[in-house]
Amino acid sequence: MSTERVIVQRGAAEELLKNLSELFTRIKAGDPDADRAAHIGAMFEPGSTDNAISMLKDAITSGAKLLVGDLKKQGAIMQPHLVVNAKPGMRLWDKETFAPSKPSSRRAVS
């Protein structure tokens, strides 16, 4: 299962983002068979990481903010990314990334 968007009550958003940021910095992507520290494996192929990073960069150029992640890849492996202020119209919002990323619009339900 992969969650692409999370809608959170405004009053809980700051704490949730803090906790997610801490969690995402501890999660390591890699080859779990070769690296015991890896929590998640590679994507389908290197082109999948290229697409995901392109979507992240597009969102950042359009006003989203990268909280966690380095916008880098090693073949089909990329580390988790956390993005806030994503919104409809951004490819990151409108399309599935199939990547270790979590966009958030920070638009909360009161």
Short mmCIF file of C-alpha atoms in Angstrom, two decimals:
data_model
loop_
_atom_site.label_atom_id
_atom_site.label_comp_id
_atom_site.label_asym_id
_atom_site.label_seq_id
_atom_site.Cartn_x
_atom_site.Cartn_y
_atom_site.Cartn_z
CA MET A 1 0.00 0.00 0.00
CA SER A 2 1.21 3.48 -0.81
CA THR A 3 -0.44 6.62 0.50
CA GLU A 4 -0.03 9.56 -1.87
CA ARG A 5 -2.04 12.21 0.01
CA VAL A 6 -2.96 12.77 3.63
CA ILE A 7 -5.68 15.20 4.69
CA VAL A 8 -5.25 16.29 8.30
CA GLN A 9 -7.10 18.61 10.64
CA ARG A 10 -5.27 21.96 10.75
CA GLY A 11 -4.55 21.71 14.48
CA ALA A 12 -2.77 18.35 14.07
CA ALA A 13 -0.83 19.13 10.86
CA GLU A 14 2.31 20.61 12.43
CA GLU A 15 2.87 17.73 14.82
CA LEU A 16 2.11 15.14 12.13
CA LEU A 17 4.60 16.75 9.72
CA LYS A 18 7.25 16.81 12.45
CA ASN A 19 6.68 13.13 13.22
CA LEU A 20 6.61 12.14 9.55
CA SER A 21 9.80 14.11 8.87
CA GLU A 22 11.56 12.30 11.71
CA LEU A 23 10.31 8.92 10.49
CA PHE A 24 11.21 9.58 6.84
CA THR A 25 14.77 10.53 7.75
CA ARG A 26 15.18 7.17 9.52
CA ILE A 27 13.77 5.05 6.67
CA LYS A 28 16.43 3.87 4.24
CA ALA A 29 15.81 2.66 0.71
CA GLY A 30 18.18 0.10 -0.75
CA ASP A 31 18.55 -3.59 -1.49
CA PRO A 32 17.19 -5.36 1.61
CA ASP A 33 18.96 -8.58 0.56
CA ALA A 34 22.37 -6.86 0.46
CA ASP A 35 21.87 -4.12 3.06
CA ARG A 36 20.31 -5.05 6.38
CA ALA A 37 19.73 -1.34 7.13
CA ALA A 38 17.39 -0.97 4.12
CA HIS A 39 13.70 -0.76 5.01
CA ILE A 40 12.30 -0.43 1.49
CA GLY A 41 13.54 -1.74 -1.83
CA ALA A 42 14.08 -0.38 -5.30
CA MET A 43 11.41 0.91 -7.64
CA PHE A 44 10.46 -0.95 -10.84
CA GLU A 45 13.34 0.42 -12.91
CA PRO A 46 15.61 3.49 -13.08
CA GLY A 47 13.05 5.22 -15.33
CA SER A 48 10.57 5.06 -12.45
CA THR A 49 12.93 7.03 -10.22
CA ASP A 50 13.56 9.53 -13.04
CA ASN A 51 9.79 10.08 -13.32
CA ALA A 52 9.30 10.46 -9.57
CA ILE A 53 12.17 12.93 -9.22
CA SER A 54 10.87 14.90 -12.21
CA MET A 55 7.45 15.11 -10.54
CA LEU A 56 9.02 16.27 -7.27
CA LYS A 57 11.11 18.94 -9.04
CA ASP A 58 8.04 20.12 -10.98
CA ALA A 59 6.08 20.50 -7.73
CA ILE A 60 8.91 22.40 -6.05
CA THR A 61 9.20 24.74 -9.06
CA SER A 62 5.44 25.31 -8.78
CA GLY A 63 5.54 26.25 -5.08
CA ALA A 64 5.64 23.01 -3.11
CA LYS A 65 8.26 22.67 -0.38
CA LEU A 66 10.53 19.67 0.08
CA LEU A 67 10.78 18.75 3.79
CA VAL A 68 12.66 15.45 3.45
CA GLY A 69 14.60 13.98 0.55
CA ASP A 70 17.55 14.78 -1.67
CA LEU A 71 16.07 14.53 -5.21
CA LYS A 72 18.74 11.95 -6.05
CA LYS A 73 18.71 8.35 -7.16
CA GLN A 74 20.98 5.36 -7.45
CA GLY A 75 19.65 3.32 -10.33
CA ALA A 76 16.14 2.31 -9.31
CA ILE A 77 16.62 3.37 -5.67
CA MET A 78 15.58 6.71 -4.24
CA GLN A 79 15.21 7.69 -0.62
CA PRO A 80 11.82 8.74 0.83
CA HIS A 81 10.66 12.31 0.18
CA LEU A 82 8.09 14.42 2.02
CA VAL A 83 6.56 17.43 0.26
CA VAL A 84 4.13 20.07 1.55
CA ASN A 85 2.03 22.63 -0.28
CA ALA A 86 1.36 20.37 -3.25
CA LYS A 87 -1.89 21.21 -4.98
CA PRO A 88 -4.13 20.13 -7.85
CA GLY A 89 -2.57 20.89 -11.21
CA MET A 90 0.87 19.71 -10.13
CA ARG A 91 1.86 16.37 -11.64
CA LEU A 92 2.84 15.22 -8.14
CA TRP A 93 -0.74 15.82 -6.99
CA ASP A 94 -2.55 14.61 -10.10
CA LYS A 95 -0.56 11.45 -10.95
CA GLU A 96 0.66 8.42 -9.03
CA THR A 97 4.40 8.56 -8.42
CA PHE A 98 4.80 4.92 -7.39
CA ALA A 99 7.74 6.21 -5.34
CA PRO A 100 8.65 6.71 -1.70
CA SER A 101 7.17 10.21 -1.54
CA LYS A 102 4.31 11.80 0.35
CA PRO A 103 2.84 15.04 -1.00
CA SER A 104 0.68 17.14 1.31
CA SER A 105 -1.32 20.21 0.42
CA ARG A 106 -1.39 21.46 4.02
CA ARG A 107 -5.00 22.28 3.28
CA ALA A 108 -6.62 20.93 6.39
CA VAL A 109 -10.22 20.22 7.23
CA SER A 110 -11.41 22.36 10.15
#
